[in-house]
Amino acid sequence: MYPSIQTMRAMVHVARSGQFGVAASRLNLSPSAVSHQIARLERQLATRLFVRTRNGVTLTGDGERFLQHVDAALKEIEAGVEAVSPQSRHKVAITSPRTLSALWLAPRLPDLHAWYPEIELQMISTDRVCDLKREHLDFAIRRVADVPAAHEHLFFCSEEITPVANPDIASRIKNTDWSTVSGSVPFLVNATHPEEWALWSAATGIHPPPSTRFKTLETYDLVQAAATAGLGIAMGRMPLCMDALSDGRIERLFHSAATTEKIYSLLWRSDRSLGKAQRKFLEWVMNVRPEPAS
């Protein structure tokens, strides 16, 4: 009799992590249950798959050979199930930071529909780091620092910051000078990134006048909305402000920009094969990903 899929999945997770505890967490089981599954699998195969060490486990020669076949087989089974499931055949689920979802990804959904009208995109907009497997998600756009093991990932975009204002304020600055106008107009500060004005000034050598008044708003989307309405000068964050710049709601005040430490990756699980809809979405999103604006 062949081993069960459950025991083979346990073997794959233990092999990847080298730890029963880590594998158990990913499988939503106890370490003891995973250990029993591995022991049962080894009895069925009549061979040792792992060598137990003080720091965890490592594969034996038979374990390495078995893993190559089992890992590929499990991916094929998962792909086969998805291929015949009407509910999941065209569904793609992605999680991304809230402001990136609202200000960059959502406005591009008509373009996705034009490319692939059959794809049904489910967007989870959250700044929380989601577990793709546990939450049944296909992709995530996430900071590089938050890319976990056992995931494939591609560089998605970096982030640049530069001062922006609505056309009226931008015109006044261009027709007079930065110090005169900016000294009489509030500077809008994003409470999530209060250091951004100092970061840009250090990178460009351009500083707000001593008389500058600062007004703090809670999140970037509020900062950009306030700048668009003429409340003050904001620190635009690209790619978040790219659409507002392109349609003229706000304008750059300088060509100079500073690069922040935020670098985003597009990632997906390495323990499953991408379905047809997922491969189409991957092609599309990498084709339209933000390009540096400076």
PDB file of N, CA and C in Angstrom, residues 77-160:
ATOM      1  N   ILE A  77      -0.371  16.944  -8.194  1.00  0.00           N
ATOM      2  CA  ILE A  77      -1.697  16.647  -7.670  1.00  0.00           C
ATOM      3  C   ILE A  77      -2.458  17.936  -7.369  1.00  0.00           C
ATOM      4  N   GLU A  78      -1.779  18.885  -6.731  1.00  0.00           N
ATOM      5  CA  GLU A  78      -2.424  20.156  -6.397  1.00  0.00           C
ATOM      6  C   GLU A  78      -2.829  20.912  -7.659  1.00  0.00           C
ATOM      7  N   ALA A  79      -1.950  20.907  -8.669  1.00  0.00           N
ATOM      8  CA  ALA A  79      -2.272  21.569  -9.935  1.00  0.00           C
ATOM      9  C   ALA A  79      -3.437  20.880 -10.623  1.00  0.00           C
ATOM     10  N   GLY A  80      -3.500  19.541 -10.531  1.00  0.00           N
ATOM     11  CA  GLY A  80      -4.597  18.809 -11.151  1.00  0.00           C
ATOM     12  C   GLY A  80      -5.929  19.119 -10.508  1.00  0.00           C
ATOM     13  N   VAL A  81      -5.940  19.209  -9.184  1.00  0.00           N
ATOM     14  CA  VAL A  81      -7.179  19.550  -8.478  1.00  0.00           C
ATOM     15  C   VAL A  81      -7.671  20.931  -8.900  1.00  0.00           C
ATOM     16  N   GLU A  82      -6.739  21.889  -8.967  1.00  0.00           N
ATOM     17  CA  GLU A  82      -7.118  23.246  -9.353  1.00  0.00           C
ATOM     18  C   GLU A  82      -7.569  23.312 -10.803  1.00  0.00           C
ATOM     19  N   ALA A  83      -6.985  22.476 -11.658  1.00  0.00           N
ATOM     20  CA  ALA A  83      -7.314  22.513 -13.085  1.00  0.00           C
ATOM     21  C   ALA A  83      -8.754  22.100 -13.358  1.00  0.00           C
ATOM     22  N   VAL A  84      -9.320  21.233 -12.499  1.00  0.00           N
ATOM     23  CA  VAL A  84     -10.680  20.755 -12.748  1.00  0.00           C
ATOM     24  C   VAL A  84     -11.700  21.379 -11.805  1.00  0.00           C
ATOM     25  N   SER A  85     -11.246  22.270 -10.926  1.00  0.00           N
ATOM     26  CA  SER A  85     -12.159  22.908  -9.992  1.00  0.00           C
ATOM     27  C   SER A  85     -12.725  24.178 -10.608  1.00  0.00           C
ATOM     28  N   PRO A  86     -14.022  24.214 -10.918  1.00  0.00           N
ATOM     29  CA  PRO A  86     -14.605  25.403 -11.568  1.00  0.00           C
ATOM     30  C   PRO A  86     -14.445  26.657 -10.721  1.00  0.00           C
ATOM     31  N   GLN A  87     -14.471  26.505  -9.375  1.00  0.00           N
ATOM     32  CA  GLN A  87     -14.434  27.695  -8.528  1.00  0.00           C
ATOM     33  C   GLN A  87     -13.059  28.330  -8.496  1.00  0.00           C
ATOM     34  N   SER A  88     -12.016  27.536  -8.672  1.00  0.00           N
ATOM     35  CA  SER A  88     -10.670  28.098  -8.539  1.00  0.00           C
ATOM     36  C   SER A  88      -9.946  28.251  -9.865  1.00  0.00           C
ATOM     37  N   ARG A  89     -10.565  27.797 -10.955  1.00  0.00           N
ATOM     38  CA  ARG A  89      -9.874  27.779 -12.239  1.00  0.00           C
ATOM     39  C   ARG A  89      -9.432  29.160 -12.684  1.00  0.00           C
ATOM     40  N   HIS A  90     -10.273  30.172 -12.457  1.00  0.00           N
ATOM     41  CA  HIS A  90      -9.964  31.529 -12.933  1.00  0.00           C
ATOM     42  C   HIS A  90      -9.718  32.506 -11.782  1.00  0.00           C
ATOM     43  N   LYS A  91      -9.669  32.015 -10.576  1.00  0.00           N
ATOM     44  CA  LYS A  91      -9.525  32.891  -9.417  1.00  0.00           C
ATOM     45  C   LYS A  91      -8.056  33.075  -9.064  1.00  0.00           C
ATOM     46  N   VAL A  92      -7.665  34.320  -8.815  1.00  0.00           N
ATOM     47  CA  VAL A  92      -6.313  34.653  -8.357  1.00  0.00           C
ATOM     48  C   VAL A  92      -6.447  35.535  -7.128  1.00  0.00           C
ATOM     49  N   ALA A  93      -5.758  35.167  -6.060  1.00  0.00           N
ATOM     50  CA  ALA A  93      -5.838  35.932  -4.805  1.00  0.00           C
ATOM     51  C   ALA A  93      -4.471  36.533  -4.489  1.00  0.00           C
ATOM     52  N   ILE A  94      -4.464  37.828  -4.192  1.00  0.00           N
ATOM     53  CA  ILE A  94      -3.214  38.528  -3.886  1.00  0.00           C
ATOM     54  C   ILE A  94      -3.413  39.416  -2.670  1.00  0.00           C
ATOM     55  N   THR A  95      -2.389  39.506  -1.848  1.00  0.00           N
ATOM     56  CA  THR A  95      -2.389  40.455  -0.740  1.00  0.00           C
ATOM     57  C   THR A  95      -1.297  41.491  -0.981  1.00  0.00           C
ATOM     58  N   SER A  96      -1.591  42.721  -0.647  1.00  0.00           N
ATOM     59  CA  SER A  96      -0.612  43.803  -0.805  1.00  0.00           C
ATOM     60  C   SER A  96      -0.926  44.889   0.209  1.00  0.00           C
ATOM     61  N   PRO A  97       0.061  45.754   0.517  1.00  0.00           N
ATOM     62  CA  PRO A  97      -0.182  46.833   1.482  1.00  0.00           C
ATOM     63  C   PRO A  97      -1.382  47.685   1.085  1.00  0.00           C
ATOM     64  N   ARG A  98      -2.065  48.195   2.078  1.00  0.00           N
ATOM     65  CA  ARG A  98      -3.330  48.895   1.849  1.00  0.00           C
ATOM     66  C   ARG A  98      -3.216  50.058   0.870  1.00  0.00           C
ATOM     67  N   THR A  99      -2.230  50.919   1.073  1.00  0.00           N
ATOM     68  CA  THR A  99      -2.124  52.081   0.185  1.00  0.00           C
ATOM     69  C   THR A  99      -1.681  51.672  -1.219  1.00  0.00           C
ATOM     70  N   LEU A 100      -0.818  50.678  -1.344  1.00  0.00           N
ATOM     71  CA  LEU A 100      -0.413  50.207  -2.664  1.00  0.00           C
ATOM     72  C   LEU A 100      -1.598  49.597  -3.402  1.00  0.00           C
ATOM     73  N   SER A 101      -2.437  48.882  -2.678  1.00  0.00           N
ATOM     74  CA  SER A 101      -3.644  48.311  -3.288  1.00  0.00           C
ATOM     75  C   SER A 101      -4.573  49.402  -3.803  1.00  0.00           C
ATOM     76  N   ALA A 102      -4.804  50.418  -2.958  1.00  0.00           N
ATOM     77  CA  ALA A 102      -5.782  51.451  -3.302  1.00  0.00           C
ATOM     78  C   ALA A 102      -5.281  52.414  -4.363  1.00  0.00           C
ATOM     79  N   LEU A 103      -4.016  52.812  -4.266  1.00  0.00           N
ATOM     80  CA  LEU A 103      -3.519  53.882  -5.126  1.00  0.00           C
ATOM     81  C   LEU A 103      -2.780  53.383  -6.376  1.00  0.00           C
ATOM     82  N   TRP A 104      -2.345  52.119  -6.368  1.00  0.00           N
ATOM     83  CA  TRP A 104      -1.635  51.625  -7.553  1.00  0.00           C
ATOM     84  C   TRP A 104      -2.311  50.414  -8.192  1.00  0.00           C
ATOM     85  N   LEU A 105      -2.590  49.373  -7.409  1.00  0.00           N
ATOM     86  CA  LEU A 105      -3.109  48.134  -8.003  1.00  0.00           C
ATOM     87  C   LEU A 105      -4.550  48.267  -8.473  1.00  0.00           C
ATOM     88  N   ALA A 106      -5.434  48.770  -7.621  1.00  0.00           N
ATOM     89  CA  ALA A 106      -6.853  48.849  -7.979  1.00  0.00           C
ATOM     90  C   ALA A 106      -7.101  49.668  -9.251  1.00  0.00           C
ATOM     91  N   PRO A 107      -6.435  50.819  -9.445  1.00  0.00           N
ATOM     92  CA  PRO A 107      -6.671  51.568 -10.688  1.00  0.00           C
ATOM     93  C   PRO A 107      -6.248  50.819 -11.951  1.00  0.00           C
ATOM     94  N   ARG A 108      -5.468  49.748 -11.810  1.00  0.00           N
ATOM     95  CA  ARG A 108      -5.002  48.993 -12.981  1.00  0.00           C
ATOM     96  C   ARG A 108      -5.839  47.754 -13.276  1.00  0.00           C
ATOM     97  N   LEU A 109      -6.869  47.540 -12.498  1.00  0.00           N
ATOM     98  CA  LEU A 109      -7.708  46.369 -12.730  1.00  0.00           C
ATOM     99  C   LEU A 109      -8.403  46.385 -14.093  1.00  0.00           C
ATOM    100  N   PRO A 110      -8.833  47.545 -14.605  1.00  0.00           N
ATOM    101  CA  PRO A 110      -9.388  47.517 -15.970  1.00  0.00           C
ATOM    102  C   PRO A 110      -8.376  47.020 -17.007  1.00  0.00           C
ATOM    103  N   ASP A 111      -7.094  47.325 -16.794  1.00  0.00           N
ATOM    104  CA  ASP A 111      -6.065  46.843 -17.714  1.00  0.00           C
ATOM    105  C   ASP A 111      -5.934  45.323 -17.614  1.00  0.00           C
ATOM    106  N   LEU A 112      -5.981  44.790 -16.383  1.00  0.00           N
ATOM    107  CA  LEU A 112      -5.950  43.342 -16.208  1.00  0.00           C
ATOM    108  C   LEU A 112      -7.136  42.696 -16.913  1.00  0.00           C
ATOM    109  N   HIS A 113      -8.314  43.293 -16.771  1.00  0.00           N
ATOM    110  CA  HIS A 113      -9.508  42.746 -17.417  1.00  0.00           C
ATOM    111  C   HIS A 113      -9.376  42.775 -18.939  1.00  0.00           C
ATOM    112  N   ALA A 114      -8.724  43.811 -19.457  1.00  0.00           N
ATOM    113  CA  ALA A 114      -8.524  43.881 -20.903  1.00  0.00           C
ATOM    114  C   ALA A 114      -7.568  42.789 -21.386  1.00  0.00           C
ATOM    115  N   TRP A 115      -6.550  42.500 -20.578  1.00  0.00           N
ATOM    116  CA  TRP A 115      -5.600  41.437 -20.936  1.00  0.00           C
ATOM    117  C   TRP A 115      -6.251  40.063 -20.802  1.00  0.00           C
ATOM    118  N   TYR A 116      -6.844  39.829 -19.627  1.00  0.00           N
ATOM    119  CA  TYR A 116      -7.368  38.505 -19.290  1.00  0.00           C
ATOM    120  C   TYR A 116      -8.735  38.655 -18.636  1.00  0.00           C
ATOM    121  N   PRO A 117      -9.792  38.821 -19.425  1.00  0.00           N
ATOM    122  CA  PRO A 117     -11.124  39.063 -18.853  1.00  0.00           C
ATOM    123  C   PRO A 117     -11.646  37.907 -18.007  1.00  0.00           C
ATOM    124  N   GLU A 118     -11.085  36.719 -18.180  1.00  0.00           N
ATOM    125  CA  GLU A 118     -11.582  35.567 -17.423  1.00  0.00           C
ATOM    126  C   GLU A 118     -11.066  35.526 -15.987  1.00  0.00           C
ATOM    127  N   ILE A 119      -9.999  36.292 -15.686  1.00  0.00           N
ATOM    128  CA  ILE A 119      -9.418  36.232 -14.344  1.00  0.00           C
ATOM    129  C   ILE A 119     -10.286  36.985 -13.334  1.00  0.00           C
ATOM    130  N   GLU A 120     -10.582  36.318 -12.244  1.00  0.00           N
ATOM    131  CA  GLU A 120     -11.306  36.940 -11.126  1.00  0.00           C
ATOM    132  C   GLU A 120     -10.299  37.210 -10.021  1.00  0.00           C
ATOM    133  N   LEU A 121      -9.931  38.482  -9.838  1.00  0.00           N
ATOM    134  CA  LEU A 121      -8.898  38.839  -8.869  1.00  0.00           C
ATOM    135  C   LEU A 121      -9.511  39.147  -7.522  1.00  0.00           C
ATOM    136  N   GLN A 122      -9.018  38.461  -6.516  1.00  0.00           N
ATOM    137  CA  GLN A 122      -9.410  38.736  -5.129  1.00  0.00           C
ATOM    138  C   GLN A 122      -8.255  39.468  -4.454  1.00  0.00           C
ATOM    139  N   MET A 123      -8.512  40.686  -3.991  1.00  0.00           N
ATOM    140  CA  MET A 123      -7.480  41.515  -3.370  1.00  0.00           C
ATOM    141  C   MET A 123      -7.678  41.565  -1.862  1.00  0.00           C
ATOM    142  N   ILE A 124      -6.617  41.240  -1.128  1.00  0.00           N
ATOM    143  CA  ILE A 124      -6.616  41.374   0.332  1.00  0.00           C
ATOM    144  C   ILE A 124      -5.685  42.542   0.651  1.00  0.00           C
ATOM    145  N   SER A 125      -6.271  43.681   0.963  1.00  0.00           N
ATOM    146  CA  SER A 125      -5.495  44.899   1.216  1.00  0.00           C
ATOM    147  C   SER A 125      -5.222  45.023   2.708  1.00  0.00           C
ATOM    148  N   THR A 126      -3.997  44.776   3.102  1.00  0.00           N
ATOM    149  CA  THR A 126      -3.649  44.824   4.521  1.00  0.00           C
ATOM    150  C   THR A 126      -2.151  45.031   4.674  1.00  0.00           C
ATOM    151  N   ASP A 127      -1.777  45.697   5.744  1.00  0.00           N
ATOM    152  CA  ASP A 127      -0.359  45.859   6.065  1.00  0.00           C
ATOM    153  C   ASP A 127       0.151  44.684   6.907  1.00  0.00           C
ATOM    154  N   ARG A 128      -0.745  43.774   7.233  1.00  0.00           N
ATOM    155  CA  ARG A 128      -0.359  42.574   7.972  1.00  0.00           C
ATOM    156  C   ARG A 128       0.377  41.602   7.032  1.00  0.00           C
ATOM    157  N   VAL A 129       1.371  40.899   7.553  1.00  0.00           N
ATOM    158  CA  VAL A 129       2.076  39.888   6.765  1.00  0.00           C
ATOM    159  C   VAL A 129       1.231  38.619   6.769  1.00  0.00           C
ATOM    160  N   CYS A 130       0.653  38.286   5.624  1.00  0.00           N
ATOM    161  CA  CYS A 130      -0.262  37.150   5.532  1.00  0.00           C
ATOM    162  C   CYS A 130       0.495  35.846   5.282  1.00  0.00           C
ATOM    163  N   ASP A 131      -0.061  34.757   5.760  1.00  0.00           N
ATOM    164  CA  ASP A 131       0.444  33.420   5.478  1.00  0.00           C
ATOM    165  C   ASP A 131      -0.258  32.927   4.214  1.00  0.00           C
ATOM    166  N   LEU A 132       0.479  32.851   3.102  1.00  0.00           N
ATOM    167  CA  LEU A 132      -0.149  32.534   1.819  1.00  0.00           C
ATOM    168  C   LEU A 132      -0.837  31.176   1.837  1.00  0.00           C
ATOM    169  N   LYS A 133      -0.195  30.201   2.454  1.00  0.00           N
ATOM    170  CA  LYS A 133      -0.776  28.860   2.454  1.00  0.00           C
ATOM    171  C   LYS A 133      -2.004  28.787   3.340  1.00  0.00           C
ATOM    172  N   ARG A 134      -1.882  29.260   4.555  1.00  0.00           N
ATOM    173  CA  ARG A 134      -2.981  29.165   5.514  1.00  0.00           C
ATOM    174  C   ARG A 134      -4.184  29.991   5.065  1.00  0.00           C
ATOM    175  N   GLU A 135      -3.926  31.109   4.363  1.00  0.00           N
ATOM    176  CA  GLU A 135      -5.020  31.994   3.967  1.00  0.00           C
ATOM    177  C   GLU A 135      -5.407  31.822   2.502  1.00  0.00           C
ATOM    178  N   HIS A 136      -4.873  30.781   1.861  1.00  0.00           N
ATOM    179  CA  HIS A 136      -5.239  30.425   0.490  1.00  0.00           C
ATOM    180  C   HIS A 136      -5.026  31.586  -0.488  1.00  0.00           C
ATOM    181  N   LEU A 137      -3.843  32.164  -0.414  1.00  0.00           N
ATOM    182  CA  LEU A 137      -3.481  33.274  -1.290  1.00  0.00           C
ATOM    183  C   LEU A 137      -2.441  32.809  -2.306  1.00  0.00           C
ATOM    184  N   ASP A 138      -2.536  33.348  -3.516  1.00  0.00           N
ATOM    185  CA  ASP A 138      -1.602  32.965  -4.576  1.00  0.00           C
ATOM    186  C   ASP A 138      -0.336  33.813  -4.568  1.00  0.00           C
ATOM    187  N   PHE A 139      -0.496  35.115  -4.338  1.00  0.00           N
ATOM    188  CA  PHE A 139       0.625  36.045  -4.424  1.00  0.00           C
ATOM    189  C   PHE A 139       0.580  37.042  -3.279  1.00  0.00           C
ATOM    190  N   ALA A 140       1.728  37.665  -3.040  1.00  0.00           N
ATOM    191  CA  ALA A 140       1.808  38.794  -2.106  1.00  0.00           C
ATOM    192  C   ALA A 140       2.813  39.789  -2.652  1.00  0.00           C
ATOM    193  N   ILE A 141       2.504  41.063  -2.502  1.00  0.00           N
ATOM    194  CA  ILE A 141       3.493  42.118  -2.727  1.00  0.00           C
ATOM    195  C   ILE A 141       3.928  42.551  -1.343  1.00  0.00           C
ATOM    196  N   ARG A 142       5.213  42.400  -1.068  1.00  0.00           N
ATOM    197  CA  ARG A 142       5.687  42.528   0.299  1.00  0.00           C
ATOM    198  C   ARG A 142       7.097  43.097   0.305  1.00  0.00           C
ATOM    199  N   ARG A 143       7.438  43.778   1.387  1.00  0.00           N
ATOM    200  CA  ARG A 143       8.808  44.259   1.535  1.00  0.00           C
ATOM    201  C   ARG A 143       9.776  43.085   1.517  1.00  0.00           C
ATOM    202  N   VAL A 144      10.955  43.299   0.944  1.00  0.00           N
ATOM    203  CA  VAL A 144      11.943  42.235   0.849  1.00  0.00           C
ATOM    204  C   VAL A 144      12.256  41.649   2.219  1.00  0.00           C
ATOM    205  N   ALA A 145      12.274  42.491   3.242  1.00  0.00           N
ATOM    206  CA  ALA A 145      12.587  42.022   4.591  1.00  0.00           C
ATOM    207  C   ALA A 145      11.557  41.030   5.107  1.00  0.00           C
ATOM    208  N   ASP A 146      10.357  41.026   4.504  1.00  0.00           N
ATOM    209  CA  ASP A 146       9.284  40.148   4.975  1.00  0.00           C
ATOM    210  C   ASP A 146       9.092  38.925   4.084  1.00  0.00           C
ATOM    211  N   VAL A 147      10.067  38.597   3.224  1.00  0.00           N
ATOM    212  CA  VAL A 147       9.957  37.422   2.358  1.00  0.00           C
ATOM    213  C   VAL A 147      10.408  36.197   3.155  1.00  0.00           C
ATOM    214  N   PRO A 148       9.503  35.245   3.403  1.00  0.00           N
ATOM    215  CA  PRO A 148       9.878  34.070   4.194  1.00  0.00           C
ATOM    216  C   PRO A 148      10.573  33.013   3.340  1.00  0.00           C
ATOM    217  N   ALA A 149      11.076  31.986   4.008  1.00  0.00           N
ATOM    218  CA  ALA A 149      11.674  30.867   3.296  1.00  0.00           C
ATOM    219  C   ALA A 149      10.579  30.091   2.556  1.00  0.00           C
ATOM    220  N   ALA A 150      11.001  29.222   1.639  1.00  0.00           N
ATOM    221  CA  ALA A 150      10.077  28.373   0.874  1.00  0.00           C
ATOM    222  C   ALA A 150       9.124  29.190   0.011  1.00  0.00           C
ATOM    223  N   HIS A 151       9.575  30.351  -0.460  1.00  0.00           N
ATOM    224  CA  HIS A 151       8.792  31.175  -1.380  1.00  0.00           C
ATOM    225  C   HIS A 151       9.664  31.611  -2.555  1.00  0.00           C
ATOM    226  N   GLU A 152       9.055  31.594  -3.737  1.00  0.00           N
ATOM    227  CA  GLU A 152       9.694  32.195  -4.899  1.00  0.00           C
ATOM    228  C   GLU A 152       9.403  33.692  -4.857  1.00  0.00           C
ATOM    229  N   HIS A 153      10.323  34.510  -5.349  1.00  0.00           N
ATOM    230  CA  HIS A 153      10.032  35.944  -5.359  1.00  0.00           C
ATOM    231  C   HIS A 153      10.817  36.641  -6.468  1.00  0.00           C
ATOM    232  N   LEU A 154      10.241  37.738  -6.944  1.00  0.00           N
ATOM    233  CA  LEU A 154      10.847  38.588  -7.960  1.00  0.00           C
ATOM    234  C   LEU A 154      10.851  40.022  -7.453  1.00  0.00           C
ATOM    235  N   PHE A 155      11.883  40.773  -7.824  1.00  0.00           N
ATOM    236  CA  PHE A 155      11.889  42.202  -7.503  1.00  0.00           C
ATOM    237  C   PHE A 155      10.669  42.851  -8.144  1.00  0.00           C
ATOM    238  N   PHE A 156       9.937  43.650  -7.355  1.00  0.00           N
ATOM    239  CA  PHE A 156       8.747  44.303  -7.889  1.00  0.00           C
ATOM    240  C   PHE A 156       8.974  45.798  -8.097  1.00  0.00           C
ATOM    241  N   CYS A 157       9.348  46.503  -7.040  1.00  0.00           N
ATOM    242  CA  CYS A 157       9.622  47.932  -7.210  1.00  0.00           C
ATOM    243  C   CYS A 157      10.332  48.463  -5.975  1.00  0.00           C
ATOM    244  N   SER A 158      10.998  49.579  -6.162  1.00  0.00           N
ATOM    245  CA  SER A 158      11.547  50.329  -5.034  1.00  0.00           C
ATOM    246  C   SER A 158      10.641  51.535  -4.814  1.00  0.00           C
ATOM    247  N   GLU A 159      10.964  52.341  -3.821  1.00  0.00           N
ATOM    248  CA  GLU A 159      10.127  53.488  -3.496  1.00  0.00           C
ATOM    249  C   GLU A 159      10.970  54.759  -3.489  1.00  0.00           C
ATOM    250  N   GLU A 160      10.456  55.800  -4.142  1.00  0.00           N
ATOM    251  CA  GLU A 160      11.118  57.099  -4.168  1.00  0.00           C
ATOM    252  C   GLU A 160      10.198  58.148  -3.570  1.00  0.00           C
TER     253      GLU A 160
END
